[in-house]
Coordinates of C-alpha atoms and ligand atoms in Angstrom, one line a residue:
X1 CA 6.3 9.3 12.2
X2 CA 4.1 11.3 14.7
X3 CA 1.5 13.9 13.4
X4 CA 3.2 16.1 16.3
X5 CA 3.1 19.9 16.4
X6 CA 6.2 20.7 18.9
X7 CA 5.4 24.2 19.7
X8 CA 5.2 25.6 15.6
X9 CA 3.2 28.4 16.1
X10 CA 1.3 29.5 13.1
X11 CA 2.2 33.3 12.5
X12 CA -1.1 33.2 10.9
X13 CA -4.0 31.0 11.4
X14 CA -4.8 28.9 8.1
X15 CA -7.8 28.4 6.6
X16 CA -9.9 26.0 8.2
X17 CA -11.7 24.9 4.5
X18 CA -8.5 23.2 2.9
X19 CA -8.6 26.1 0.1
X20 CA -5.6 27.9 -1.0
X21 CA -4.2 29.6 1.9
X22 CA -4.3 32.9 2.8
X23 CA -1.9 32.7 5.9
X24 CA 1.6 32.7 6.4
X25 CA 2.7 35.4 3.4
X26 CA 5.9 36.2 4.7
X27 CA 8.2 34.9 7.5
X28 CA 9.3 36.9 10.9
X29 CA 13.0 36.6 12.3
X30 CA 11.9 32.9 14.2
X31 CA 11.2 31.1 11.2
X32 CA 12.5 27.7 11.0
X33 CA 14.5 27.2 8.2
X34 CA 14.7 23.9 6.1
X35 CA 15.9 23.3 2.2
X36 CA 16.7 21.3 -0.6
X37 CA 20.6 20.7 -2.0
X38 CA 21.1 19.6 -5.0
X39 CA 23.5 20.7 -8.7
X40 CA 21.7 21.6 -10.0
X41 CA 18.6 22.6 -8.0
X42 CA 16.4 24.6 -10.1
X43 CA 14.8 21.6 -11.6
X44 CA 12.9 20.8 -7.9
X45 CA 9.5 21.0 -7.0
X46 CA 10.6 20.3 -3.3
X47 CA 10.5 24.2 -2.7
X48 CA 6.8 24.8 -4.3
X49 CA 5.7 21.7 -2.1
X50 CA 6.8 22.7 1.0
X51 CA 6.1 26.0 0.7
X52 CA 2.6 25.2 -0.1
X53 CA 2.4 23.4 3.0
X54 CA 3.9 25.7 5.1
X55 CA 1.2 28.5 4.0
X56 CA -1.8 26.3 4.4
X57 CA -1.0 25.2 7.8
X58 CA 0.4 28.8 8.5
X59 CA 3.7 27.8 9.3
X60 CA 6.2 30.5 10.4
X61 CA 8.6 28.8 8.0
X62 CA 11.0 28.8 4.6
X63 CA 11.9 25.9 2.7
X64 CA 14.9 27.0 -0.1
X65 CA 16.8 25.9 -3.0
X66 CA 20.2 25.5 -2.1
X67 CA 22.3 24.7 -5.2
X68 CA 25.8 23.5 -3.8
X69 CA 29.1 22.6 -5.9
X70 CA 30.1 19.2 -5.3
X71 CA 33.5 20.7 -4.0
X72 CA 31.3 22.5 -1.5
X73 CA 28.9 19.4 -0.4
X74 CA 30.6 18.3 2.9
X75 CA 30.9 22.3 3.8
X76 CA 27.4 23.3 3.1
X77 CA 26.2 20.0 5.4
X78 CA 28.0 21.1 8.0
X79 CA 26.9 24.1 7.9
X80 CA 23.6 23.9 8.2
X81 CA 23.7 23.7 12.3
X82 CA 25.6 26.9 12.4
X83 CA 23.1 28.5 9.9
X84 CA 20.1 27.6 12.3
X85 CA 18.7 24.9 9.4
X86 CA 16.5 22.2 10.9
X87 CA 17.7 19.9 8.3
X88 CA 17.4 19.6 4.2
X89 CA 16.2 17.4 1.6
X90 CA 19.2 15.7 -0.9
X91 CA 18.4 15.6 -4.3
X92 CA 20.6 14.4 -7.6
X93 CA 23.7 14.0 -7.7
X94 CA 24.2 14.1 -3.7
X95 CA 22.1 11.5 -2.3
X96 CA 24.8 8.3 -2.1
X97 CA 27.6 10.8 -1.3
X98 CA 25.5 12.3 1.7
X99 CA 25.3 8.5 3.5
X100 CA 28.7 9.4 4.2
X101 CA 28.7 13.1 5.2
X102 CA 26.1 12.4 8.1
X103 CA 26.8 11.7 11.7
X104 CA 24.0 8.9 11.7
X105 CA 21.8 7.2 9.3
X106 CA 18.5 5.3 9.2
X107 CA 18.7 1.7 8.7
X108 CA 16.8 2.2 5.3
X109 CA 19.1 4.8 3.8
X110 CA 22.1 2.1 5.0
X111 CA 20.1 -0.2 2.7
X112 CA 19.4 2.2 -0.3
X113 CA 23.0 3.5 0.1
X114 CA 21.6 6.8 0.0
X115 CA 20.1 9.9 1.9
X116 CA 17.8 12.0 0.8
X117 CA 16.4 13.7 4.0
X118 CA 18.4 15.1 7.2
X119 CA 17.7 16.0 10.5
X120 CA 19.6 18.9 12.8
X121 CA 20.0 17.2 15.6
X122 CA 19.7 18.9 19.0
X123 CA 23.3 18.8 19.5
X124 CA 24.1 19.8 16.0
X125 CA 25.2 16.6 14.6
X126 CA 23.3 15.5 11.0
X127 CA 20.7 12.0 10.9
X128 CA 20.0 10.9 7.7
X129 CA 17.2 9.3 6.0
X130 CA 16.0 7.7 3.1
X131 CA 12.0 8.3 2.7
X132 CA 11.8 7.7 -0.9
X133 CA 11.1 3.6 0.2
X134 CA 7.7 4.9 2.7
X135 CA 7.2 7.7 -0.3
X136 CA 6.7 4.6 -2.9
X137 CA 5.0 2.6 -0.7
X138 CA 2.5 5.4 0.7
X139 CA 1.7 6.7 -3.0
X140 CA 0.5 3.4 -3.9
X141 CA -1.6 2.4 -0.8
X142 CA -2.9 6.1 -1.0
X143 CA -3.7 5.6 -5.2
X144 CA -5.1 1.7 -4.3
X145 CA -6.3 1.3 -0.7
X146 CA -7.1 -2.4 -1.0
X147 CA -3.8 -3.2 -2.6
X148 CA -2.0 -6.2 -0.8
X149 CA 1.2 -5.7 -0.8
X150 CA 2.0 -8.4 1.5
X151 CA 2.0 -11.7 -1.1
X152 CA 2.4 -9.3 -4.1
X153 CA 4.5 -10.4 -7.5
X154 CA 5.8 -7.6 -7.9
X155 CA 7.6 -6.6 -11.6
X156 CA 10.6 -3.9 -11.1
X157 CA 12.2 -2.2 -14.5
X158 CA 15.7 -0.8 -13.6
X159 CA 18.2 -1.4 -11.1
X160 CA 19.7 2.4 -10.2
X161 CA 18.9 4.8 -7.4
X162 CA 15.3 4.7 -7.7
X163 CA 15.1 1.0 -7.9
X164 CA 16.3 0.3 -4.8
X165 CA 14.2 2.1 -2.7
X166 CA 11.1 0.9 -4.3
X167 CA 12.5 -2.5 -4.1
X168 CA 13.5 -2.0 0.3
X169 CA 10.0 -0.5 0.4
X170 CA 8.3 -4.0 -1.7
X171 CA 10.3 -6.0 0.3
X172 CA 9.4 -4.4 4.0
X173 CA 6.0 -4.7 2.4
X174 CA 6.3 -8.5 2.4
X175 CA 5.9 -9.2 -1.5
X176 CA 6.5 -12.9 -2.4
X177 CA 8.5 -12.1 -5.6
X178 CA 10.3 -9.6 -7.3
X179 CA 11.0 -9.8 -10.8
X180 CA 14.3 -7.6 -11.5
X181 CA 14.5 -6.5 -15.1
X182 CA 17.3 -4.6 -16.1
X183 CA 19.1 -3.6 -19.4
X184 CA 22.7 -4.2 -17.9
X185 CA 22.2 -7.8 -16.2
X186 CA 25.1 -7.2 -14.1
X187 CA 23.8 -4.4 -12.4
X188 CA 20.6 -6.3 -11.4
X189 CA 22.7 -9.1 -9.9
X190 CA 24.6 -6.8 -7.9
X191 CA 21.2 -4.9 -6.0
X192 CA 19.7 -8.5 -5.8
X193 CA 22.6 -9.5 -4.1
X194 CA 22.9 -6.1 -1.8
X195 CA 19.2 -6.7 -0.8
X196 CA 18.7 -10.0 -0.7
X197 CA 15.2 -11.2 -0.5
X198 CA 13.1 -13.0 -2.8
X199 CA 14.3 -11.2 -6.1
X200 CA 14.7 -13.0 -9.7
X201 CA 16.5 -11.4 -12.6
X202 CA 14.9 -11.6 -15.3
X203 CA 16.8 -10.9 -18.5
X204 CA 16.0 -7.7 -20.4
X205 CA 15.0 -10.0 -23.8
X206 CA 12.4 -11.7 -21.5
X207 CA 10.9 -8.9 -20.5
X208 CA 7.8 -9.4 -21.6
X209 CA 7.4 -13.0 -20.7
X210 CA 8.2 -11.8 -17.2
X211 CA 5.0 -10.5 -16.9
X212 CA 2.5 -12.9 -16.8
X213 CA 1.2 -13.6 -13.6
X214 CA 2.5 -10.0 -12.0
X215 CA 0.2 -8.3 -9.6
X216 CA 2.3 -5.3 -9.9
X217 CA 4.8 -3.2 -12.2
X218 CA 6.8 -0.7 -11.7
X219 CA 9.1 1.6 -14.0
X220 CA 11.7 3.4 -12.2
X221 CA 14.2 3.6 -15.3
X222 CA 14.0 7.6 -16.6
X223 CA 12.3 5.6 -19.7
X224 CA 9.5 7.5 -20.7
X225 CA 10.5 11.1 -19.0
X226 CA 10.1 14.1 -21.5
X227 CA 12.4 13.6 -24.1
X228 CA 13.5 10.7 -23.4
X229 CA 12.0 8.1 -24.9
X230 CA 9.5 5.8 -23.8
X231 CA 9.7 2.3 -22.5
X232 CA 9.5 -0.5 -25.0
X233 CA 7.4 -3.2 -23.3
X234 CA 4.7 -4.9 -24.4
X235 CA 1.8 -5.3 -21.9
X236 CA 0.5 -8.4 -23.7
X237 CA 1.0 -11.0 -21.1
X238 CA 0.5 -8.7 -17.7
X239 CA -2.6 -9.6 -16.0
X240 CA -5.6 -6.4 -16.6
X241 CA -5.7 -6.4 -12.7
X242 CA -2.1 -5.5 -12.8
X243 CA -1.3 -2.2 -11.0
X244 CA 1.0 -0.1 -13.3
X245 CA 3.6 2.3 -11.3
X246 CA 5.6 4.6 -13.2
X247 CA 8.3 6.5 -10.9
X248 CA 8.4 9.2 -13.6
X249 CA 6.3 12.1 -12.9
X250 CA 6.9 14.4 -16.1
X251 CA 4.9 13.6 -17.8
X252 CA 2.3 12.6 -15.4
X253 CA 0.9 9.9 -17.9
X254 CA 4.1 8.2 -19.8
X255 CA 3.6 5.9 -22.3
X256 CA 3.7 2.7 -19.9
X257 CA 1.0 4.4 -17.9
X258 CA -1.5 5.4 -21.3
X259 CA -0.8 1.9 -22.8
X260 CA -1.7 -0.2 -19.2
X261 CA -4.6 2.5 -18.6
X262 CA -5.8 1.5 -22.6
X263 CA -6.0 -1.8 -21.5
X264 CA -7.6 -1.3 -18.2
X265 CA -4.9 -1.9 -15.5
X266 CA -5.0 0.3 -12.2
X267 CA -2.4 2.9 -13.1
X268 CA -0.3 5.6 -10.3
X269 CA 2.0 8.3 -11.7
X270 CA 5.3 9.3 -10.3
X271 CA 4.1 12.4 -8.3
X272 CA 2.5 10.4 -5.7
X273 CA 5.8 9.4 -4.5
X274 CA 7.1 12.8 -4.3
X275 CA 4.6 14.2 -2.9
X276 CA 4.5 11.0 0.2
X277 CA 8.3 10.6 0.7
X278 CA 8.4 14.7 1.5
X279 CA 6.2 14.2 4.7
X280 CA 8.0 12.9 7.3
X281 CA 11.2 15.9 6.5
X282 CA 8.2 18.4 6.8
X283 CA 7.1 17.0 10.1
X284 CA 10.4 16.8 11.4
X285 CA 11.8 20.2 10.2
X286 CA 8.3 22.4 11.1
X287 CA 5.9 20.3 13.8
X288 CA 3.2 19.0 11.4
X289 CA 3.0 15.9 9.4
X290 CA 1.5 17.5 6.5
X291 CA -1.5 16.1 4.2
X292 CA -1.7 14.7 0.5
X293 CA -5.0 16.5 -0.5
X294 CA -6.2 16.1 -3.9
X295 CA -5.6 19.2 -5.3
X296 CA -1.8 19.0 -4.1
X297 CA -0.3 17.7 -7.4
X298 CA -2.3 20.3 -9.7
X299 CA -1.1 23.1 -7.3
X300 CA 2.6 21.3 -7.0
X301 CA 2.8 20.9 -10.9
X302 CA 1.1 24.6 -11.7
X303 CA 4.4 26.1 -12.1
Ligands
LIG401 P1 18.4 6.6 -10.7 O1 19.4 6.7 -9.6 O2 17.5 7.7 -10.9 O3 17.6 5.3 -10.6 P2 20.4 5.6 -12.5 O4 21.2 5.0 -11.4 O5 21.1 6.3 -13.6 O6 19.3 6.6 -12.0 O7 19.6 4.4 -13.2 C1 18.8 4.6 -14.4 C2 18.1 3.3 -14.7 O8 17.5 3.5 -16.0 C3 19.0 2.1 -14.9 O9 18.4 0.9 -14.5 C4 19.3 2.1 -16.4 O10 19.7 0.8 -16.9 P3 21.3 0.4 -17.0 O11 21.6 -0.1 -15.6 O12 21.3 -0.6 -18.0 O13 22.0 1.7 -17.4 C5 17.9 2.5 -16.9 N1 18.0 3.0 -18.3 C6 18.4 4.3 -18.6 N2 18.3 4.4 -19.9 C7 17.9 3.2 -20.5 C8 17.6 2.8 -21.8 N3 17.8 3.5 -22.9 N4 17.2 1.5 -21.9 C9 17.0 0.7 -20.8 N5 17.3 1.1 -19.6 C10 17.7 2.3 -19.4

């Protein structure tokens, strides 16, 4: 990832303060073109976040929803090159059906299984890319700078999507342990086994036990989302230096998150990870690796 600006040039200069922007209100015929597929699509704050980004910096640019029928997923990707698109984001229910429907992909999204970012190459041909493994990782060194990964015993709740990026990202990080916890034991075995790696299932009755001794834990079930409902673990035996990650960003404080914040353990909400694993597609698609300031998830969320 290079902060690189390859020739972008702002159709309006941005304000230099970090304020709202004032630049950038509409786009001329050159803008580059980027989006988001997904069915459906409308639930995404991908578009509000990149066009926020793209007006601060004063980016001739446009980043759109693109809700695509599954019948139409392998037409709309290749597409995109003839359309002039730099490349899009993949969001649910595409991402593992994208691996396949890209020309190249990253060693991480051959790991996840999944895509969730593509470049246009020069010659037209798609690269995929899974960021949501850098995303996790970068939200929680950005929430805890003095957070060692490296040597961390690390508690992961679920074993979908989700959980296997955050689990590549723990393990790239180095962590000594990971605790796999999962309602459906089989499906736990079967991501330990795709990953490998220092990871221990831990059966979903033990839970709790499981905790003691943890460094860090991490919800990625939907568990806690709005209305659904909330995780049933009791913090009891997790350690009050424990770092609490919950993957779920609506609402920004889950249960987990109030009860480990009640009892005085570090605690980073889902939109972190949004927010990180959209930077490198920005930087590719429009010149500049883009900035996590701190009024980006109040203006992200300010629907
Ligand atoms: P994603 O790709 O977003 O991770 P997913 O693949 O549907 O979504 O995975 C959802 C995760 O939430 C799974 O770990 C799921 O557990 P199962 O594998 O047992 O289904 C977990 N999950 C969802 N609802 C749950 C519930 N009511 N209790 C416990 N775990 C639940």
């Amino acid at each position: 990832m290079t902060e690189s600006a390859d020739g972008a040039a702002p159709a309006v200069a941005a304000k230099g303060d970090g304020s709202q922007p004032e630049a950038c209100r509409t786009i001329s015929g050159a803008a580059r073109l980027a989006g988001v597929i997904g069915w459906p699509v409308e639930h995404s704050l991908s578009p509000r976040l990149h066009g926020l980004w793209l007006r601060r910096y004063g980016i001739d640019g446009a980043y759109v929803p693109l809700a695509v029928r599954p019948e139409h997923l392998a037409e709309a990707l290749a597409a995109l090159p003839k359309l002039g698109f730099r490349g899009v984001n993949i969001t649910v229910p595409y991402k593992e059906t994208a691996l396949s429907l890209v020309q190249r992909a990253s060693p991480a999204a051959l790991r996840i299984g999944a895509v969730n970012t593509i470049v246009v190459a020069p010659d037209g041909t798609l690269d995929g890319s899974n960021t949501d493994c850098i995303g996790f990782l970068d939200s929680l060194l950005h929430a805890r700078p003095g957070f060692c990964a490296a040597g961390a015993s690390a508690v992961v709740i679920g074993a979908g999507g989700a959980a296997r990026a955050v689990i590549v990202g723990l393990l790239d990080a180095g962590v000594t342990e990971i605790r796999l916890v999962n309602r459906t034991s089989g499906r736990a075995a079967a991501l330990a086994e795709a990953l490998g790696g220092p990871i221990r299932i831990v059966p979903w009755a033990g839970r709790e036990a499981g905790l003691a001794g943890a460094t860090l834990l991490v919800n990625t079930t939907t568990l806690g989302m709005r209305h659904q409902p909330a995780l049933d673990l009791d913090l009891a035996l997790l350690p009050p230096d424990a770092v609490v990650c919950d993957i779920v960003y609506v609402p920004a404080e889950t249960p987990l998150l109030a009860a480990a914040r009640a009892r005085g353990n570090p605690c980073i909400g889902g939109l972190g990870m949004l927010l990180h694993q959209a930077r490198p597609g920005f930087a590719a698609w429009f010149g500049r690796m883009p900035e996590i300031t701190a009024d980006l998830p109040t203006l992200v969320l300010a629907g």
